[in-house]
Coordinates of C-alpha atoms in Angstrom, one line a residue:
X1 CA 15.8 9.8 -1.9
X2 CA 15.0 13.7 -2.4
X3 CA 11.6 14.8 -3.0
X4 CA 10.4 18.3 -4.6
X5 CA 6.3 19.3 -4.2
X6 CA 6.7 22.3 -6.8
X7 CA 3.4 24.8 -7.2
X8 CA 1.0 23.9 -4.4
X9 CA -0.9 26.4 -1.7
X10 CA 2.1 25.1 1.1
X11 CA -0.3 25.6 4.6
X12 CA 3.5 24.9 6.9
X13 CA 1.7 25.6 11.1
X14 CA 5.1 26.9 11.9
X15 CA 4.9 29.9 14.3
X16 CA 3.7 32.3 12.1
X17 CA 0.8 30.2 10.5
X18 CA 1.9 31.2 7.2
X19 CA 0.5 29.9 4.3
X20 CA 3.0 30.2 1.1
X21 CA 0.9 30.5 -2.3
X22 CA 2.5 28.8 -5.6
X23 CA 5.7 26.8 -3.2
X24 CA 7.6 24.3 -2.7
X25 CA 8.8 21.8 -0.2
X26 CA 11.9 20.3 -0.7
X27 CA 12.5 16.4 1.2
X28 CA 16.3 15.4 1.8
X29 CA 16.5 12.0 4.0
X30 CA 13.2 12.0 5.0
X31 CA 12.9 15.4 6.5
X32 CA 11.7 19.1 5.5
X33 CA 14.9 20.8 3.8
X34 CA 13.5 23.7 2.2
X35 CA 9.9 25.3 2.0
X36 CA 9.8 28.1 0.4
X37 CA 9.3 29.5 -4.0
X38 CA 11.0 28.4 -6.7
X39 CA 13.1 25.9 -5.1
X40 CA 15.0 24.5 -7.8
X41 CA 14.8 20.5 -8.6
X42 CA 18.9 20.3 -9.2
X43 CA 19.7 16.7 -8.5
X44 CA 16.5 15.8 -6.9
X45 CA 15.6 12.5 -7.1
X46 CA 11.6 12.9 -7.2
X47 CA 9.4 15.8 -8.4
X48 CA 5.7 16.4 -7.8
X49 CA 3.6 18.8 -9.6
X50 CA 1.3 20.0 -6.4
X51 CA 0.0 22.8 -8.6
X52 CA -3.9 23.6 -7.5
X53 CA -3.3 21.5 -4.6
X54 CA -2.9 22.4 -0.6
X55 CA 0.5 20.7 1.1
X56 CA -0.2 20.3 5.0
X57 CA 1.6 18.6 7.4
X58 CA 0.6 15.2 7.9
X59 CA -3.1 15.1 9.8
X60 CA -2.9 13.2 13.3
X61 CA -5.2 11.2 15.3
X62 CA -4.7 11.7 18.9
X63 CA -6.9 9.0 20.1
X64 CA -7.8 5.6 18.1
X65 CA -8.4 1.9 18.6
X66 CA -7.2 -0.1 15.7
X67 CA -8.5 -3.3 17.2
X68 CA -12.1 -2.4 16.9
X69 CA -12.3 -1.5 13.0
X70 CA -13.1 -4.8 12.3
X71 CA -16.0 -4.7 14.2
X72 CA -17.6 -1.5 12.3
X73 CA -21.5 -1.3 12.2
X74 CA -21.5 -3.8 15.1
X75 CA -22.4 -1.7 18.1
X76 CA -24.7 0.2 17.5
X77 CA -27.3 2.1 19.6
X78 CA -26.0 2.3 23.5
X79 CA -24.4 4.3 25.4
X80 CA -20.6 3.8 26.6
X81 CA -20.6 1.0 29.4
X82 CA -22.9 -1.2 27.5
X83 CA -21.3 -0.7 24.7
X84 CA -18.2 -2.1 26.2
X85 CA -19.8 -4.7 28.2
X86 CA -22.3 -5.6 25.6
X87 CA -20.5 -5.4 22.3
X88 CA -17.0 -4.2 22.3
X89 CA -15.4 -6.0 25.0
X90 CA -16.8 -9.6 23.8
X91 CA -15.3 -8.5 20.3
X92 CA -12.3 -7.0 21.4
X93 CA -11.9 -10.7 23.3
X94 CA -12.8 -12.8 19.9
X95 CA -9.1 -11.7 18.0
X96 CA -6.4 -13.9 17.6
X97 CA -3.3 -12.6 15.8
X98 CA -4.6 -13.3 12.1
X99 CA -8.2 -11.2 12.9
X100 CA -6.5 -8.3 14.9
X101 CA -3.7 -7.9 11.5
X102 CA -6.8 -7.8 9.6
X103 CA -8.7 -4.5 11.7
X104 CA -4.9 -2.8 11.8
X105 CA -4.2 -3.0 8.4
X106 CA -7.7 -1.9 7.9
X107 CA -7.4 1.3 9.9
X108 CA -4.0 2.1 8.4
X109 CA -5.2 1.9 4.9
X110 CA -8.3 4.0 6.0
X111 CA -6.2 6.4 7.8
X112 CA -3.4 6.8 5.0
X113 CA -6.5 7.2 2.2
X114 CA -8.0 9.9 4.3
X115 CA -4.8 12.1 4.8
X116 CA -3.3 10.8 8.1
X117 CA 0.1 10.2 8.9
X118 CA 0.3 9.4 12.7
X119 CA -1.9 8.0 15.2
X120 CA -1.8 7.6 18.9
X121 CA -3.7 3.8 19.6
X122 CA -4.7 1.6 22.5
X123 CA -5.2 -2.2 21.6
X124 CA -6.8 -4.8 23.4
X125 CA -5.0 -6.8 25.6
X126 CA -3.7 -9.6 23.4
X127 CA -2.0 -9.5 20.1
X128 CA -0.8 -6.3 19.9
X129 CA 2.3 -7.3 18.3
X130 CA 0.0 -7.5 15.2
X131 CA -0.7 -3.6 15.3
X132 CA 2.7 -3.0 15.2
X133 CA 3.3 -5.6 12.8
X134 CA 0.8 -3.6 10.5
X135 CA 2.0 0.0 11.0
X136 CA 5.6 -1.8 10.2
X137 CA 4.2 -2.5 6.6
X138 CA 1.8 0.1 5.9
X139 CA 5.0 2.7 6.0
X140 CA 2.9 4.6 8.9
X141 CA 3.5 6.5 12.3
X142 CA 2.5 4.9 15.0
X143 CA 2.3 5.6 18.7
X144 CA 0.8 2.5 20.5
X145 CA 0.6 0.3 23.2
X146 CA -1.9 -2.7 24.6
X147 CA -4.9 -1.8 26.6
X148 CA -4.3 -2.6 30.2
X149 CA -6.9 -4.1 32.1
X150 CA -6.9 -5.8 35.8
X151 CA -9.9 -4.9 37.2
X152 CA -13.7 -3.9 35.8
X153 CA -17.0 -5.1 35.6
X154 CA -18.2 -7.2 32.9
X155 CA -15.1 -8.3 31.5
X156 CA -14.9 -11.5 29.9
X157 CA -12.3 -14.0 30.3
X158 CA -10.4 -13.3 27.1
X159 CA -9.8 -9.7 28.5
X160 CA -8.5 -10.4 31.8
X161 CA -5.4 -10.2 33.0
X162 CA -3.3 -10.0 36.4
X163 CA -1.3 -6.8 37.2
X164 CA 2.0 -8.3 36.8
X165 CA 1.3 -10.1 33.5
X166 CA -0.2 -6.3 32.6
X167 CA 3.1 -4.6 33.3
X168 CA 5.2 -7.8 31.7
X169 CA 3.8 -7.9 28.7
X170 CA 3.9 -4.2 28.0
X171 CA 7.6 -4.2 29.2
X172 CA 8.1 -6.9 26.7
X173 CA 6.1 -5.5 24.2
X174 CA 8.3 -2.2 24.8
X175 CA 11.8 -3.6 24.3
X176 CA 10.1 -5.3 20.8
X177 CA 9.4 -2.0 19.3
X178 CA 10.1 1.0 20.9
X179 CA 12.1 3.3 18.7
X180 CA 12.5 0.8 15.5
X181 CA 12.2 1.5 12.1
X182 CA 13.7 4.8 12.6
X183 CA 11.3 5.9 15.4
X184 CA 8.7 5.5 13.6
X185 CA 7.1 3.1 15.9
X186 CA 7.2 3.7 19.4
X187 CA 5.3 2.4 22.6
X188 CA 3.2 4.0 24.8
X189 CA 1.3 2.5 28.1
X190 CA -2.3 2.6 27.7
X191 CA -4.6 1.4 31.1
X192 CA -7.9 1.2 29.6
X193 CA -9.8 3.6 32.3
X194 CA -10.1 3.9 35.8
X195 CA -12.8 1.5 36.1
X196 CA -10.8 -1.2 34.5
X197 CA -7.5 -0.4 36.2
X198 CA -6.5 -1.1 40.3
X199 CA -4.6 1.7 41.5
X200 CA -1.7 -0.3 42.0
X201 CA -1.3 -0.6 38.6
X202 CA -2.2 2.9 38.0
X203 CA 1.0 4.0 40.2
X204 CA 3.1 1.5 38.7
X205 CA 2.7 2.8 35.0
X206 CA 3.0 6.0 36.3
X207 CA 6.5 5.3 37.8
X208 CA 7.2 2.9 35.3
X209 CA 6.2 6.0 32.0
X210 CA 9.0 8.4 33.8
X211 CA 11.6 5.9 34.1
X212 CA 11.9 4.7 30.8
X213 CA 10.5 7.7 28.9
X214 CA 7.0 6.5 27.5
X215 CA 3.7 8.3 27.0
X216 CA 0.7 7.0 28.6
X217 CA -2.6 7.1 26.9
X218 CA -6.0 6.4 28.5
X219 CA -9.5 7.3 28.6
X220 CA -11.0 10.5 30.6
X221 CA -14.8 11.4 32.1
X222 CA -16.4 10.3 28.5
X223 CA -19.5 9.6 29.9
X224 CA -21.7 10.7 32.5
X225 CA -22.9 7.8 34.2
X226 CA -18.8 6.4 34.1
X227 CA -17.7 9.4 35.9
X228 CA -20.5 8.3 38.4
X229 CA -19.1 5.2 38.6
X230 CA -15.6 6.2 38.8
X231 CA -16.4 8.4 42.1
X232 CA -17.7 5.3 43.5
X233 CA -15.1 3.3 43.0
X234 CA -12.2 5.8 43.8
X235 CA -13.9 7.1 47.0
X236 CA -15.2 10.4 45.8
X237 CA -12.4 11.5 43.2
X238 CA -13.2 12.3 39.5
X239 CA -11.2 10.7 36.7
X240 CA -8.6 13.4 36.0
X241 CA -8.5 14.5 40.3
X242 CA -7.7 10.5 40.5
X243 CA -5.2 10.1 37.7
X244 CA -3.3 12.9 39.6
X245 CA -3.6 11.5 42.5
X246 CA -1.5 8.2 41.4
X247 CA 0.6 10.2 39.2
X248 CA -1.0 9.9 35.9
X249 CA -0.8 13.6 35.0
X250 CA 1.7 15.8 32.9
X251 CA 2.7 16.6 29.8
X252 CA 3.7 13.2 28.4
X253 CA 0.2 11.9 29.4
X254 CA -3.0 12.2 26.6
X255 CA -6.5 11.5 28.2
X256 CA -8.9 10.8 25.3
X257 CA -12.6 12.5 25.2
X258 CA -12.5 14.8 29.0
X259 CA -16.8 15.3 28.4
X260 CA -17.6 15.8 32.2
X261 CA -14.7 17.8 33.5
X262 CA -15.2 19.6 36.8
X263 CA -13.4 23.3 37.3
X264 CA -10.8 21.1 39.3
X265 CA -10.0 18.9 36.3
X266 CA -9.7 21.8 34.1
X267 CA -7.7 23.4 36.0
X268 CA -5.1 20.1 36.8
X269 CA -5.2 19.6 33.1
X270 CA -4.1 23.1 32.7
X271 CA -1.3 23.4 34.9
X272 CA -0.4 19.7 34.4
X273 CA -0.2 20.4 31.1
X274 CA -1.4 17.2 30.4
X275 CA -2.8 16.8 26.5
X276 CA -6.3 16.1 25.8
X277 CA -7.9 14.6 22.9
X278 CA -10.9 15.6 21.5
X279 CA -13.4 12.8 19.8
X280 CA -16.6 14.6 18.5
X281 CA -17.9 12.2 16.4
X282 CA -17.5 9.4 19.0
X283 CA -18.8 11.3 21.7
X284 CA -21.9 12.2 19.6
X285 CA -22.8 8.4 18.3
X286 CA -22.6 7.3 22.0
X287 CA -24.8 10.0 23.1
X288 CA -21.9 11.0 25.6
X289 CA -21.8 14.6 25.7
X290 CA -20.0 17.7 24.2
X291 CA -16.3 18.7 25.6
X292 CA -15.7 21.9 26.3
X293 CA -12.7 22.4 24.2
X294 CA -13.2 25.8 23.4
X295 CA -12.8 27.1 27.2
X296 CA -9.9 24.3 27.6
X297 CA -8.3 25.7 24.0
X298 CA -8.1 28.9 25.9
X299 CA -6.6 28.2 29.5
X300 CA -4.2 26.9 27.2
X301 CA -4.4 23.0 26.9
X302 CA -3.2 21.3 23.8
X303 CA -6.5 19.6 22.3
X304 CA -5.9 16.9 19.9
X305 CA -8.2 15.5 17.3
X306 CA -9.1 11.1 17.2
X307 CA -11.7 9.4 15.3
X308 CA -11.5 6.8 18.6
X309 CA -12.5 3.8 17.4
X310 CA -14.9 2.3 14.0
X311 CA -17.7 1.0 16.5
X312 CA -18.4 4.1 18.4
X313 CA -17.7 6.9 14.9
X314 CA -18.2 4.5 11.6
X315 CA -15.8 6.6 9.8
X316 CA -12.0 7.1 10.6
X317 CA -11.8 10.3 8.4
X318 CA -10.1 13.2 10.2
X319 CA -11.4 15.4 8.0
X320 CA -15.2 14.4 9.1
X321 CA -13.9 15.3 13.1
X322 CA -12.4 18.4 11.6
X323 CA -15.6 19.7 10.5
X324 CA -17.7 18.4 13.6
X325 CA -14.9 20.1 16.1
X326 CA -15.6 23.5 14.2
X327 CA -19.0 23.4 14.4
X328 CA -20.4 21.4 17.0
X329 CA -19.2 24.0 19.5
X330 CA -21.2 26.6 18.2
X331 CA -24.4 27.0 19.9
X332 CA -23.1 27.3 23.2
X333 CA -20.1 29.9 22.8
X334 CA -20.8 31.6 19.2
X335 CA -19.6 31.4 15.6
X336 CA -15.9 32.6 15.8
X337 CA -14.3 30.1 18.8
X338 CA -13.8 27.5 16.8
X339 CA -11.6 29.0 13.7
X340 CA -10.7 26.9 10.5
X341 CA -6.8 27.6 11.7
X342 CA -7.4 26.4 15.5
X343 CA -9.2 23.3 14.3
X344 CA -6.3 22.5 12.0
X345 CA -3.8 23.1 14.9
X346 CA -5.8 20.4 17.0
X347 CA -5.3 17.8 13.9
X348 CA -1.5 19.0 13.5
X349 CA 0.6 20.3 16.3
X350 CA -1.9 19.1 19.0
X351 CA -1.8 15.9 17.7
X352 CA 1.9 16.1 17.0
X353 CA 2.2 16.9 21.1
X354 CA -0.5 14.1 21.6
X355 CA 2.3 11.4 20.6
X356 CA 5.0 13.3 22.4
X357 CA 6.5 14.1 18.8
X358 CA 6.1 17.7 18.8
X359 CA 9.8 18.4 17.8
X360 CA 9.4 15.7 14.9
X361 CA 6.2 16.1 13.3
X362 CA 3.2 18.6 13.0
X363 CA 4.4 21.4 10.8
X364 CA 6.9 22.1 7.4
X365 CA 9.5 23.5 8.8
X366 CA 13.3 22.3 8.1
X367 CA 14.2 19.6 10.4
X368 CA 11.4 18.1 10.9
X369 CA 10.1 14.8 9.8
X370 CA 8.5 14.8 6.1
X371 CA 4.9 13.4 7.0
X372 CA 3.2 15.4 4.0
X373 CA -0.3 15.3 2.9
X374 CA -1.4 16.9 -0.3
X375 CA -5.2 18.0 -0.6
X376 CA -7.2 18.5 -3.9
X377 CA -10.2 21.3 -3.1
X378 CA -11.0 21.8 -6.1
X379 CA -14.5 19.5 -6.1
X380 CA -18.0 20.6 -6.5
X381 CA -18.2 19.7 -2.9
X382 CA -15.4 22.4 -1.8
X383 CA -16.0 25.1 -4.8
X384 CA -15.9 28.0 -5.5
X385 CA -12.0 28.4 -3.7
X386 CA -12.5 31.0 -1.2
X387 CA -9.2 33.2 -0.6
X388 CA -8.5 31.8 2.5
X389 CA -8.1 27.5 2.2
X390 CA -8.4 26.5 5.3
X391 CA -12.3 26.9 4.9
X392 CA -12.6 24.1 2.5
X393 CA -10.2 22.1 4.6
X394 CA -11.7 22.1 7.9
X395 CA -15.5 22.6 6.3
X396 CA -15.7 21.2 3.1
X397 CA -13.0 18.3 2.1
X398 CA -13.0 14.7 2.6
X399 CA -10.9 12.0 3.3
X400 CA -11.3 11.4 -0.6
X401 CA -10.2 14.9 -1.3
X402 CA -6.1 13.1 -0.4
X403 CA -4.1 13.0 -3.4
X404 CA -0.6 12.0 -1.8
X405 CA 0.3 10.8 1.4
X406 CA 4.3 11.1 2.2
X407 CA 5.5 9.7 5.3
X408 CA 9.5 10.0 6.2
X409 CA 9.3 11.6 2.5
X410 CA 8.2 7.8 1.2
X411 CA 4.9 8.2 -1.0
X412 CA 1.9 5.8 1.2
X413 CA -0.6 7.2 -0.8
X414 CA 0.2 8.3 -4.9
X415 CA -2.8 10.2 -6.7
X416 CA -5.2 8.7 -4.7
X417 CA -4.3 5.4 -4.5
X418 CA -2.2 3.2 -1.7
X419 CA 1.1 2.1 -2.2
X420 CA 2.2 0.2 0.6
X421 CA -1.1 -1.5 1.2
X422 CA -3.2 -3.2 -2.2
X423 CA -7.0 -2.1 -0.7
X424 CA -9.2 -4.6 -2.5
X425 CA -6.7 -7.3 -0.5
X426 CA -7.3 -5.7 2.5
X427 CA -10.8 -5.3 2.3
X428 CA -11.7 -8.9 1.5
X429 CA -9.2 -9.9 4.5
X430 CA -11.5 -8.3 6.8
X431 CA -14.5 -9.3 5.7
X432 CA -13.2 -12.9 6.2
X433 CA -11.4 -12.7 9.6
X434 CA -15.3 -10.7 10.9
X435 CA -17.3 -13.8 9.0
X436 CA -14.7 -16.5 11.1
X437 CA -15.3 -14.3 14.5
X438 CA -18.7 -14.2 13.8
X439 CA -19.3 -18.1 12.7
X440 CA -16.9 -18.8 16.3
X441 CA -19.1 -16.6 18.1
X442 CA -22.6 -17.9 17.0
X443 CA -21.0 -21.5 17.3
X444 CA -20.3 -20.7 21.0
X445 CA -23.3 -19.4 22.0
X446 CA -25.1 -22.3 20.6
X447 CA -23.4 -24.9 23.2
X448 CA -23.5 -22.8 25.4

């Protein structure tokens, strides 16, 4: 069905960053047709009054765990590798296919309420099938794949895995959902870390990612005593030097967070081209450090924007890392690095190449995919409007802020309120699927 947004501030990232005052976008078959004024509504389907309001692209998360929202407020209070060995990791290994449905739909009707459209996620190791089960019905972009694990410290038995049932399943789970629902779901390898991975399996993926065409998504030097650990284990190498070394590098390959970079992994990361995503509220709560995206922003690397996962953020607004990645960076290189427009490019276009969908999605232009989000900034919160709007957007708004949510031109998210997902439903799902874990869990650890 067509769709007309008539009146809004239209902010389209295309090459000229222009932003088209009282516009319209026009929707035929799911993609952009027309932006530009006073498109006229002849014969179209659907019309939207967007008047007052800011039309963006869809936002995207570059880096996010789905499986983990369930576990919100949980983990508290360490630092990354207890985290995982303490917390996350026994969690992660408590899901069957009913809980891990229950965190995904979860984190899509989060994500959708807060303005996002796409998401590139790593599961656990089991039940991923669920994730994609729940992006299937929640109308939503998704990028994904099952964490890979066949190696690491501390992992308990409902994590483990050998490294051919690793590479089976996410074969398998590959031919299940690669490219359905009109490529809107698409797989993407994702081995955990170094630390949880042998290099065998490492190369594999690697060799395994060019053949068929996939993206592979893993974590990056998060944390400082990790990227100790990580020259241990490898011999000397650092996380980025190592992924390179068993061909884990290039431009259809996102490493999430990239804290402790040396000049060497800058530089591979740079001339790789290899897509990084930035996780500021993450790497804050677990104490992990501050990337330096500004200086990677200018050797050129594409810099995404993730929430990463509930546990390690409590929030999966965008908008909340959109205002952290503008400001966070400012004691150490000045005021004027971090603009409203190059933050915005981190949770568009960057994001857009963080998925490998940079020809699809990320800006309203005509041809590409209509993944729409419309912003109200007209709240106390965000007043008085400023001429330019992307200061309230990157300093001021909220998830709450979202009016509509369009994805393929289908409305997610209708003044404010879901369409493909009923919330209160959702909501009291969860709460039941974590009270079952948790009554399993204490049960456990009482014979035991």
């Amino acid at each position: 069905m067509d769709l007309l947004l008539t009146g809004g501030t239209v902010v389209t990232m295309n090459r000229e960053r222009e932003v088209l005052v009282e516009a319209d976008v026009l929707v035929q078959d799911g993609r952009i047709a027309k932006v530009g004024r006073g498109l006229k509504p002849r014969g179209t389907r659907r019309v939207v009054d967007v008047t007052g309001k800011v039309v963006l692209p869809g936002l995207i998360h570059g880096h996010l765990h789905a499986c983990q929202t369930l576990f919100r407020g949980r983990a508290d209070g360490l630092e990354l590798l207890d985290w995982l060995r303490e917390r996350i990791w026994p969690f992660e290994a408590s899901h069957d296919a009913a809980s891990m449905r229950a965190s995904a739909d979860l984190t899509f009707a989060e994500l959708i309420r807060s303005g996002a459209t796409a998401a590139l996620d790593m599961g656990s190791v089991y039940h991923y099938d669920a994730v994609f089960e729940s992006a299937r019905d929640a109308g939503f972009r998704l990028v994904g794949g099952k964490a890979m694990m066949d190696a690491g410290s501390g992992v308990p038995a409902g994590l483990r895995e050998s490294t051919e049932d690793s590479l089976r399943e996410s074969l398998a789970l590959k031919e299940r959902w690669h490219g359905t629902h009109d490529g809107r779901l698409r797989y993407a390898f994702a081995p955990r870390f170094v630390l949880s991975c042998t290099p065998e399996l490492l190369r594999e993926v690697a060799r395994l990612a060019r053949e068929h065409g996939l993206r592979i998504h893993t974590h990056a030097s998060e944390n400082a005593k990790e990227t100790d650990a990580v020259r241990q284990y490898t011999g000397g190498e650092d996380n980025v030097a190592f992924f390179h070394t068993v061909g884990m590098s290039g431009p259809h390959v996102t490493m999430a967070h990239c804290v402790w970079l040396s000049q060497e992994e800058q530089d591979l990361l740079r001339d790789t081209r290899t897509v990084v995503c930035h996780c500021p509220g993450s790497n804050l709560k677990l104490a992990s450090g501050i990337a330096k995206v500004p200086e990677l922003l200018e050797a050129g690397v594409a810099v995404a924007l993730g929430a990463d996962g509930a546990p390690c953020n409590n929030t999966l607004d965008i908008f909340y890392e959109m205002r952290l990645a503008a400001v966070m960076h400012n004691p150490r290189v000045g005021p004027c690095a971090m603009t409203p427009m190059r933050v915005l490019e981190m949770a568009t276009l960057h994001g857009a190449r963080a998925l490998g969908l940079e020809d699809e999605v990320g800006s309203l232009e005509p041809g590409k995919r209509a993944d729409i989000t419309v912003v109200d900034v007209s709240g106390l919160h965000a007043g008085p409007t400023p001429e330019d709007v992307l200061v309230p957007l990157v300093h001021s708004a909220r998830g709450s802020d979202v009016a509509h949510v369009f994805i393929d031109g289908q409305p997610v998210l209708r003044d404010g309120v879901l369409t493909t997902l009923d919330a209160p439903s959702v909501l009291a799902n969860a709460n039941a699927q974590v009270a079952r874990i948790l009554k399993r869990r204490q049960k456990k650890a009482r014979s035991g």
